[in-house]
């Protein structure tokens, strides 16, 4: 049987059975649903996109996958070249993996070994944010900050090698003042913290972080698995503030296949480029650089560029702000909007009990969690479809 994610299997509600999907619509046997969460924020072009389908079909006629150990192929070479030319600064060195969590593990391992290679073995600590979520593998759980997701915090307690701070410049400066000689990296979800509650903060915090990392020789890691490819209204937050290591996933392949990449700057890469074999980066996911994933990722980036997706995202934000303007309810703590993301945070999680089924009956798939109702729609959504998603959110409070 299937063991479903984030569920108590004994008491879980039966999941909706999807029999087809096209555009922004999921089809069950009895309902059509606008997917308001883009299959965990990844399906930015919608479902069954003909060009993405064709990219996979064309590559499949050649081969689906070969390992990158001792072998290489054109799709991974082209995707590496594209990312090198497309990403800001000297983020030129692409290490591929098969999921966002693994790509973050790679980034954290890379940061630690960078200093080990320099014989700075005292740099064992990581600075991270409160309410951070970076994945469900063990090191990502350690730098995360949410017991609702990460049992490791209950099993082992807070790690002595990880410091969590709020998104406040004063707290940032105090952390660096106290621990800068021991930090190897500062890892953040830039501007928008996803699974930690769609928390949003100002770019000034990241600019100050960049200054302090430069001052004290600490690597800055941007986990843009969720925020990359336009979700915040920026192509990448890395376009605003340049990290030393950038992690991308989810929308990298348009949500078609699990694939991710950890992209290092020249400085980081050169910390491993050596005659000493012990300085090599000893990591190698089986499906890294998968040919199907690389082929569809290349086409996804092409669609993003030629479709002027940043304009689409600006329109989504404009419509969202207009439709939500003046909306309030005593049960709502805050309504937050950034780019193609809206979050309604309520005071009491019981307030949103039953919302998923309520939305289903009105033709919207939603997945609220904890105190948060949110939408992260596909960028190809039409105005009337977006308004339907927003109206459904508002109607819940008006009818309950």
CSV table of C-alpha atoms in Angstrom, one decimal:
chain,number,residue,atom,x,y,z
A,1,UNK,CA,0.0,0.0,0.0
A,2,UNK,CA,1.0,3.6,-0.4
A,3,UNK,CA,2.5,5.4,2.6
A,4,UNK,CA,1.5,9.0,2.1
A,5,UNK,CA,3.5,12.1,3.2
A,6,UNK,CA,2.8,14.2,6.2
A,7,UNK,CA,-0.2,12.0,7.3
A,8,UNK,CA,-1.2,9.8,10.2
A,9,UNK,CA,-2.1,6.8,8.0
A,10,UNK,CA,-4.6,5.5,10.6
A,11,UNK,CA,-6.8,8.6,10.6
A,12,UNK,CA,-6.1,10.3,7.3
A,13,UNK,CA,-8.8,11.3,4.9
A,14,UNK,CA,-8.8,9.5,1.6
A,15,UNK,CA,-6.9,11.5,-1.0
A,16,UNK,CA,-8.6,12.8,-4.2
A,17,UNK,CA,-8.1,10.4,-7.1
A,18,UNK,CA,-6.7,12.3,-10.1
A,19,UNK,CA,-7.5,10.7,-13.5
A,20,UNK,CA,-6.3,13.5,-15.8
A,21,UNK,CA,-4.7,16.9,-15.7
A,22,UNK,CA,-4.3,19.7,-18.3
A,23,UNK,CA,-3.5,23.4,-18.0
A,24,UNK,CA,-4.1,24.5,-14.4
A,25,UNK,CA,-6.9,21.9,-14.0
A,26,UNK,CA,-6.9,18.5,-12.1
A,27,UNK,CA,-9.6,16.1,-13.0
A,28,UNK,CA,-11.2,13.6,-10.7
A,29,UNK,CA,-14.1,11.3,-11.7
A,30,UNK,CA,-16.7,13.9,-10.5
A,31,UNK,CA,-14.9,17.3,-10.3
A,32,UNK,CA,-12.6,19.7,-12.1
A,33,UNK,CA,-10.2,21.4,-9.8
A,34,UNK,CA,-8.0,24.5,-10.3
A,35,UNK,CA,-4.6,23.5,-8.7
A,36,UNK,CA,-4.0,26.4,-6.5
A,37,UNK,CA,-0.7,25.0,-5.1
A,38,UNK,CA,1.0,23.9,-8.4
A,39,UNK,CA,1.7,20.5,-7.0
A,40,UNK,CA,3.9,21.8,-4.2
A,41,UNK,CA,4.9,24.9,-6.1
A,42,UNK,CA,6.5,23.2,-9.0
A,43,UNK,CA,4.1,23.0,-12.0
A,44,UNK,CA,4.6,26.6,-13.2
A,45,UNK,CA,3.6,25.9,-16.8
A,46,UNK,CA,0.5,23.9,-16.0
A,47,UNK,CA,-0.1,20.2,-16.8
A,48,UNK,CA,0.3,18.4,-20.1
A,49,UNK,CA,2.2,21.2,-21.7
A,50,UNK,CA,2.8,20.2,-25.3
A,51,UNK,CA,6.3,21.5,-25.6
A,52,UNK,CA,7.4,20.0,-22.3
A,53,UNK,CA,5.8,16.7,-23.3
A,54,UNK,CA,7.7,16.8,-26.6
A,55,UNK,CA,11.0,17.5,-25.0
A,56,UNK,CA,10.7,14.3,-22.9
A,57,UNK,CA,9.4,12.3,-25.8
A,58,UNK,CA,12.3,13.4,-28.1
A,59,UNK,CA,14.9,12.5,-25.5
A,60,UNK,CA,13.2,9.2,-24.6
A,61,UNK,CA,13.8,8.0,-28.1
A,62,UNK,CA,17.5,8.3,-27.5
A,63,UNK,CA,17.8,7.1,-23.8
A,64,UNK,CA,16.2,8.0,-20.5
A,65,UNK,CA,19.2,7.9,-18.2
A,66,UNK,CA,22.9,7.2,-17.9
A,67,UNK,CA,25.0,7.8,-14.8
A,68,UNK,CA,27.3,10.8,-14.7
A,69,UNK,CA,30.1,8.7,-13.2
A,70,UNK,CA,32.5,8.3,-16.1
A,71,UNK,CA,29.9,9.2,-18.6
A,72,UNK,CA,28.2,12.4,-19.8
A,73,UNK,CA,25.6,13.5,-22.3
A,74,UNK,CA,24.3,16.4,-24.3
A,75,UNK,CA,21.2,17.4,-22.2
A,76,UNK,CA,23.2,17.7,-19.0
A,77,UNK,CA,25.9,19.7,-20.8
A,78,UNK,CA,23.4,22.0,-22.4
A,79,UNK,CA,21.6,22.6,-19.1
A,80,UNK,CA,24.8,23.3,-17.3
A,81,UNK,CA,25.8,25.8,-20.0
A,82,UNK,CA,22.4,27.4,-19.9
A,83,UNK,CA,22.4,27.8,-16.1
A,84,UNK,CA,26.0,29.2,-16.2
A,85,UNK,CA,24.9,31.9,-18.7
A,86,UNK,CA,21.5,32.5,-17.1
A,87,UNK,CA,22.3,32.8,-13.4
A,88,UNK,CA,23.8,35.9,-12.0
A,89,UNK,CA,27.5,36.6,-11.1
A,90,UNK,CA,29.9,33.7,-11.1
A,91,UNK,CA,27.3,31.0,-10.1
A,92,UNK,CA,28.8,28.7,-12.8
A,93,UNK,CA,29.4,25.3,-11.4
A,94,UNK,CA,26.4,22.9,-11.4
A,95,UNK,CA,26.1,19.8,-9.2
A,96,UNK,CA,22.9,18.0,-10.0
A,97,UNK,CA,20.8,15.8,-7.7
A,98,UNK,CA,17.3,14.3,-7.7
A,99,UNK,CA,15.4,16.4,-5.2
A,100,UNK,CA,15.5,19.7,-3.4
A,101,UNK,CA,16.3,18.2,0.0
A,102,UNK,CA,19.3,16.3,-1.4
A,103,UNK,CA,20.5,19.5,-3.2
A,104,UNK,CA,20.4,21.3,0.1
A,105,UNK,CA,22.3,18.5,1.8
A,106,UNK,CA,24.9,18.9,-1.0
A,107,UNK,CA,25.1,22.6,-0.3
A,108,UNK,CA,25.6,22.1,3.4
A,109,UNK,CA,28.2,19.4,2.8
A,110,UNK,CA,29.9,21.6,0.2
A,111,UNK,CA,30.2,24.5,2.7
A,112,UNK,CA,31.6,22.4,5.4
A,113,UNK,CA,34.2,20.6,3.2
A,114,UNK,CA,35.2,24.0,1.7
A,115,UNK,CA,36.7,24.9,5.0
A,116,UNK,CA,37.9,21.4,5.9
A,117,UNK,CA,39.9,21.6,2.6
A,118,UNK,CA,41.4,24.9,3.9
A,119,UNK,CA,42.2,23.2,7.2
A,120,UNK,CA,39.8,25.5,9.0
A,121,UNK,CA,38.3,22.6,10.9
A,122,UNK,CA,36.8,24.8,13.6
A,123,UNK,CA,34.1,26.1,11.2
A,124,UNK,CA,31.5,23.5,12.0
A,125,UNK,CA,28.5,25.7,12.8
A,126,UNK,CA,25.7,26.8,10.5
A,127,UNK,CA,23.6,29.9,10.9
A,128,UNK,CA,19.9,29.5,9.8
A,129,UNK,CA,16.6,31.2,10.3
A,130,UNK,CA,13.8,30.6,12.8
A,131,UNK,CA,10.9,28.9,11.1
A,132,UNK,CA,13.3,27.5,8.5
A,133,UNK,CA,12.4,24.6,6.3
A,134,UNK,CA,15.0,23.1,4.0
A,135,UNK,CA,13.8,19.5,3.5
A,136,UNK,CA,13.2,16.3,5.3
A,137,UNK,CA,16.6,14.6,5.1
A,138,UNK,CA,18.7,14.6,8.3
A,139,UNK,CA,21.0,17.5,7.8
A,140,UNK,CA,18.2,19.6,6.4
A,141,UNK,CA,16.1,18.7,9.4
A,142,UNK,CA,18.9,19.9,11.6
A,143,UNK,CA,19.1,23.3,10.0
A,144,UNK,CA,15.3,23.5,9.9
A,145,UNK,CA,13.3,24.9,12.8
A,146,UNK,CA,9.9,23.4,12.9
A,147,UNK,CA,9.0,20.5,15.2
A,148,UNK,CA,5.8,19.9,13.3
A,149,UNK,CA,7.9,18.6,10.5
A,150,UNK,CA,11.1,17.5,12.1
A,151,UNK,CA,11.0,14.8,14.7
A,152,UNK,CA,14.8,14.9,14.9
A,153,UNK,CA,14.4,18.1,17.0
A,154,UNK,CA,12.3,16.1,19.5
A,155,UNK,CA,14.6,13.1,19.4
A,156,UNK,CA,17.9,14.9,19.7
A,157,UNK,CA,17.1,18.4,20.7
A,158,UNK,CA,18.4,21.5,19.1
A,159,UNK,CA,21.8,21.0,17.5
A,160,UNK,CA,24.7,22.8,19.1
A,161,UNK,CA,26.1,23.3,15.6
A,162,UNK,CA,23.1,25.3,14.3
A,163,UNK,CA,22.1,28.8,15.4
A,164,UNK,CA,18.6,30.0,14.5
A,165,UNK,CA,17.8,33.7,14.4
A,166,UNK,CA,14.7,35.8,13.4
A,167,UNK,CA,14.8,37.8,10.2
A,168,UNK,CA,16.0,40.9,12.1
A,169,UNK,CA,19.2,42.7,11.3
A,170,UNK,CA,20.1,43.2,15.0
A,171,UNK,CA,19.8,39.4,15.6
A,172,UNK,CA,21.9,38.8,12.5
A,173,UNK,CA,24.7,41.1,13.6
A,174,UNK,CA,24.8,39.7,17.1
A,175,UNK,CA,25.0,36.1,15.8
A,176,UNK,CA,28.0,37.0,13.6
A,177,UNK,CA,29.7,39.0,16.4
A,178,UNK,CA,29.5,36.0,18.7
A,179,UNK,CA,30.1,33.0,16.3
A,180,UNK,CA,31.7,34.3,13.1
A,181,UNK,CA,34.9,32.3,13.6
A,182,UNK,CA,32.9,29.1,13.8
A,183,UNK,CA,30.3,29.6,11.0
A,184,UNK,CA,30.9,27.9,7.7
A,185,UNK,CA,27.7,29.1,6.2
A,186,UNK,CA,24.5,31.0,6.6
A,187,UNK,CA,21.6,29.3,4.8
A,188,UNK,CA,18.3,31.0,4.1
A,189,UNK,CA,15.1,30.7,2.1
A,190,UNK,CA,15.4,34.2,0.6
A,191,UNK,CA,12.5,36.7,1.1
A,192,UNK,CA,9.9,33.9,1.4
A,193,UNK,CA,10.0,31.1,3.9
A,194,UNK,CA,7.7,28.4,2.5
A,195,UNK,CA,6.7,25.5,4.7
A,196,UNK,CA,7.5,27.5,7.8
A,197,UNK,CA,4.4,29.5,7.2
A,198,UNK,CA,4.9,31.6,4.0
A,199,UNK,CA,6.7,34.2,6.1
A,200,UNK,CA,8.0,37.2,4.1
A,201,UNK,CA,10.8,39.6,4.9
A,202,UNK,CA,12.7,42.5,3.4
A,203,UNK,CA,15.7,42.3,1.1
A,204,UNK,CA,17.7,44.6,3.4
A,205,UNK,CA,18.2,41.6,5.7
A,206,UNK,CA,19.8,39.7,2.9
A,207,UNK,CA,22.0,42.6,1.8
A,208,UNK,CA,23.3,42.9,5.4
A,209,UNK,CA,23.9,39.2,5.5
A,210,UNK,CA,26.0,39.4,2.3
A,211,UNK,CA,28.1,42.2,3.9
A,212,UNK,CA,28.7,40.2,7.1
A,213,UNK,CA,29.5,37.0,5.2
A,214,UNK,CA,32.0,38.9,3.2
A,215,UNK,CA,33.5,40.5,6.3
A,216,UNK,CA,33.9,37.3,8.2
A,217,UNK,CA,34.6,34.8,5.4
A,218,UNK,CA,31.3,32.9,5.7
A,219,UNK,CA,29.6,31.2,2.8
A,220,UNK,CA,26.0,32.4,2.0
A,221,UNK,CA,23.6,29.8,0.7
A,222,UNK,CA,20.3,30.6,-0.9
A,223,UNK,CA,17.8,27.8,-0.8
A,224,UNK,CA,15.7,28.9,-3.8
A,225,UNK,CA,14.0,25.5,-4.3
A,226,UNK,CA,10.7,27.2,-3.6
A,227,UNK,CA,11.5,30.8,-4.4
A,228,UNK,CA,13.4,30.4,-7.6
A,229,UNK,CA,11.9,30.8,-11.1
A,230,UNK,CA,9.8,33.8,-10.2
A,231,UNK,CA,7.7,32.9,-7.2
A,232,UNK,CA,8.7,36.0,-5.2
A,233,UNK,CA,8.2,38.3,-8.2
A,234,UNK,CA,12.0,38.1,-8.9
A,235,UNK,CA,13.5,35.7,-11.4
A,236,UNK,CA,15.7,34.6,-8.6
A,237,UNK,CA,16.3,36.4,-5.3
A,238,UNK,CA,20.0,35.8,-6.2
A,239,UNK,CA,19.5,38.5,-8.9
A,240,UNK,CA,19.1,41.0,-6.0
A,241,UNK,CA,21.8,39.6,-3.6
A,242,UNK,CA,24.4,37.2,-4.8
A,243,UNK,CA,25.0,34.0,-2.7
A,244,UNK,CA,28.0,31.8,-2.8
A,245,UNK,CA,25.9,28.7,-3.3
A,246,UNK,CA,22.4,28.6,-4.9
A,247,UNK,CA,20.0,25.6,-4.6
A,248,UNK,CA,17.3,25.1,-7.2
A,249,UNK,CA,14.6,22.5,-7.6
A,250,UNK,CA,10.8,22.1,-8.0
A,251,UNK,CA,10.1,24.5,-11.0
A,252,UNK,CA,13.5,23.6,-12.5
A,253,UNK,CA,11.8,20.9,-14.6
A,254,UNK,CA,8.4,22.6,-14.7
A,255,UNK,CA,7.2,20.1,-12.1
A,256,UNK,CA,7.6,17.2,-14.6
A,257,UNK,CA,10.4,15.2,-13.0
A,258,UNK,CA,12.2,15.4,-9.7
A,259,UNK,CA,15.5,17.1,-10.3
A,260,UNK,CA,17.6,19.7,-8.5
A,261,UNK,CA,20.9,21.5,-8.8
A,262,UNK,CA,23.4,23.0,-6.3
A,263,UNK,CA,25.2,25.8,-8.1
A,264,UNK,CA,28.5,27.0,-6.7
A,265,UNK,CA,30.5,30.2,-7.3
A,266,UNK,CA,34.0,30.1,-8.6
A,267,UNK,CA,35.5,30.7,-5.1
A,268,UNK,CA,33.7,27.6,-3.8
A,269,UNK,CA,34.5,25.5,-6.8
A,270,UNK,CA,38.2,26.4,-6.6
A,271,UNK,CA,38.2,25.2,-2.9
A,272,UNK,CA,37.9,21.7,-4.3
A,273,UNK,CA,39.9,22.0,-7.5
A,274,UNK,CA,43.2,20.5,-6.4
A,275,UNK,CA,45.8,17.8,-7.0
A,276,UNK,CA,45.0,16.4,-3.6
A,277,UNK,CA,42.4,13.6,-4.1
A,278,UNK,CA,41.1,14.2,-0.5
A,279,UNK,CA,39.9,17.6,-1.6
A,280,UNK,CA,37.4,16.1,-4.2
A,281,UNK,CA,33.7,16.4,-3.5
A,282,UNK,CA,32.7,12.8,-2.7
A,283,UNK,CA,29.0,12.8,-3.5
A,284,UNK,CA,27.0,11.3,-6.4
A,285,UNK,CA,23.3,10.7,-6.5
A,286,UNK,CA,22.4,7.9,-8.9
A,287,UNK,CA,20.0,10.0,-11.0
A,288,UNK,CA,22.0,13.3,-11.0
A,289,UNK,CA,21.9,14.8,-14.5
A,290,UNK,CA,19.1,12.5,-15.6
A,291,UNK,CA,18.7,13.1,-19.4
A,292,UNK,CA,14.9,13.3,-19.4
A,293,UNK,CA,15.0,15.8,-16.5
A,294,UNK,CA,17.7,17.9,-18.1
A,295,UNK,CA,15.8,18.0,-21.4
A,296,UNK,CA,12.5,19.1,-19.9
A,297,UNK,CA,14.4,21.6,-17.7
A,298,UNK,CA,15.9,23.3,-20.8
A,299,UNK,CA,12.5,23.6,-22.4
A,300,UNK,CA,11.0,24.9,-19.1
A,301,UNK,CA,13.6,27.7,-19.0
A,302,UNK,CA,13.0,28.5,-22.6
A,303,UNK,CA,9.2,28.8,-21.9
A,304,UNK,CA,9.9,31.0,-18.9
A,305,UNK,CA,12.1,33.3,-21.1
A,306,UNK,CA,10.0,33.6,-24.3
A,307,UNK,CA,6.7,33.7,-22.4
A,308,UNK,CA,7.9,36.7,-20.3
A,309,UNK,CA,6.8,35.0,-17.2
A,310,UNK,CA,7.9,37.8,-14.9
A,311,UNK,CA,5.1,39.9,-16.5
A,312,UNK,CA,2.7,37.1,-15.8
A,313,UNK,CA,3.8,37.0,-12.2
A,314,UNK,CA,3.4,40.7,-11.8
A,315,UNK,CA,-0.1,40.4,-13.2
A,316,UNK,CA,-0.9,37.6,-10.7
A,317,UNK,CA,0.3,39.8,-7.8
A,318,UNK,CA,-1.6,42.8,-9.1
A,319,UNK,CA,-4.9,40.9,-9.4
A,320,UNK,CA,-4.3,39.2,-6.0
A,321,UNK,CA,-3.7,42.6,-4.2
A,322,UNK,CA,-6.8,44.1,-5.9
A,323,UNK,CA,-9.1,41.2,-5.0
A,324,UNK,CA,-7.8,40.9,-1.4
A,325,UNK,CA,-7.8,44.7,-0.8
A,326,UNK,CA,-9.8,45.5,2.3
A,327,UNK,CA,-10.6,41.9,3.1
A,328,UNK,CA,-10.5,41.1,6.8
A,329,UNK,CA,-12.0,38.9,9.4
A,330,UNK,CA,-11.5,38.8,13.2
A,331,UNK,CA,-10.1,35.3,12.9
A,332,UNK,CA,-7.4,36.4,10.5
A,333,UNK,CA,-4.0,37.4,11.9
A,334,UNK,CA,-2.5,38.6,8.6
A,335,UNK,CA,-2.8,38.4,4.8
A,336,UNK,CA,0.6,38.2,3.1
A,337,UNK,CA,1.2,38.6,-0.6
A,338,UNK,CA,4.4,38.4,-2.6
A,339,UNK,CA,4.8,37.7,-6.3
A,340,UNK,CA,2.7,34.6,-7.1
A,341,UNK,CA,2.1,33.7,-3.4
A,342,UNK,CA,-0.7,34.6,-1.0
A,343,UNK,CA,-1.0,33.4,2.5
A,344,UNK,CA,-3.8,33.9,5.0
A,345,UNK,CA,-2.6,33.2,8.6
A,346,UNK,CA,-5.3,32.6,11.2
A,347,UNK,CA,-5.0,32.7,14.9
A,348,UNK,CA,-6.5,29.3,15.6
A,349,UNK,CA,-5.8,26.3,13.3
A,350,UNK,CA,-9.4,25.1,14.0
A,351,UNK,CA,-10.6,28.0,11.9
A,352,UNK,CA,-9.5,26.3,8.7
A,353,UNK,CA,-10.6,22.8,9.6
A,354,UNK,CA,-12.7,21.5,6.6
A,355,UNK,CA,-11.4,24.1,4.1
A,356,UNK,CA,-9.8,21.6,1.8
A,357,UNK,CA,-13.2,19.8,1.2
A,358,UNK,CA,-15.0,23.2,1.0
A,359,UNK,CA,-12.6,24.3,-1.8
A,360,UNK,CA,-12.9,20.9,-3.5
A,361,UNK,CA,-16.7,21.3,-3.7
A,362,UNK,CA,-16.1,24.7,-5.4
A,363,UNK,CA,-13.6,23.4,-7.9
A,364,UNK,CA,-10.3,24.4,-6.3
A,365,UNK,CA,-7.6,22.1,-4.9
A,366,UNK,CA,-6.0,23.5,-1.8
A,367,UNK,CA,-3.8,22.1,0.9
A,368,UNK,CA,-3.9,24.3,4.0
A,369,UNK,CA,-1.6,23.4,6.9
A,370,UNK,CA,-1.3,24.5,10.5
A,371,UNK,CA,-2.5,28.1,10.7
A,372,UNK,CA,-2.0,28.8,7.0
A,373,UNK,CA,-4.3,28.9,4.0
A,374,UNK,CA,-2.3,29.8,0.9
A,375,UNK,CA,-2.1,29.7,-2.9
A,376,UNK,CA,0.9,29.4,-5.2
A,377,UNK,CA,-0.8,29.1,-8.5
A,378,UNK,CA,0.7,28.1,-11.9
A,379,UNK,CA,1.9,31.1,-13.8
A,380,UNK,CA,-0.3,30.3,-16.8
A,381,UNK,CA,-3.5,30.7,-14.8
A,382,UNK,CA,-6.2,32.9,-16.4
A,383,UNK,CA,-7.6,35.9,-14.6
A,384,UNK,CA,-11.0,34.3,-14.0
A,385,UNK,CA,-9.4,31.1,-12.6
A,386,UNK,CA,-7.2,33.1,-10.2
A,387,UNK,CA,-10.2,35.1,-9.0
A,388,UNK,CA,-12.1,31.9,-8.4
A,389,UNK,CA,-9.2,30.7,-6.2
A,390,UNK,CA,-9.2,34.0,-4.2
A,391,UNK,CA,-13.0,34.1,-4.0
A,392,UNK,CA,-13.0,30.6,-2.5
A,393,UNK,CA,-10.5,31.7,0.2
A,394,UNK,CA,-12.7,34.7,1.1
A,395,UNK,CA,-16.0,32.7,0.9
A,396,UNK,CA,-14.8,30.4,3.6
A,397,UNK,CA,-14.7,33.2,6.1
A,398,UNK,CA,-18.0,34.7,4.9
A,399,UNK,CA,-19.9,31.4,5.2
A,400,UNK,CA,-18.4,30.1,8.4
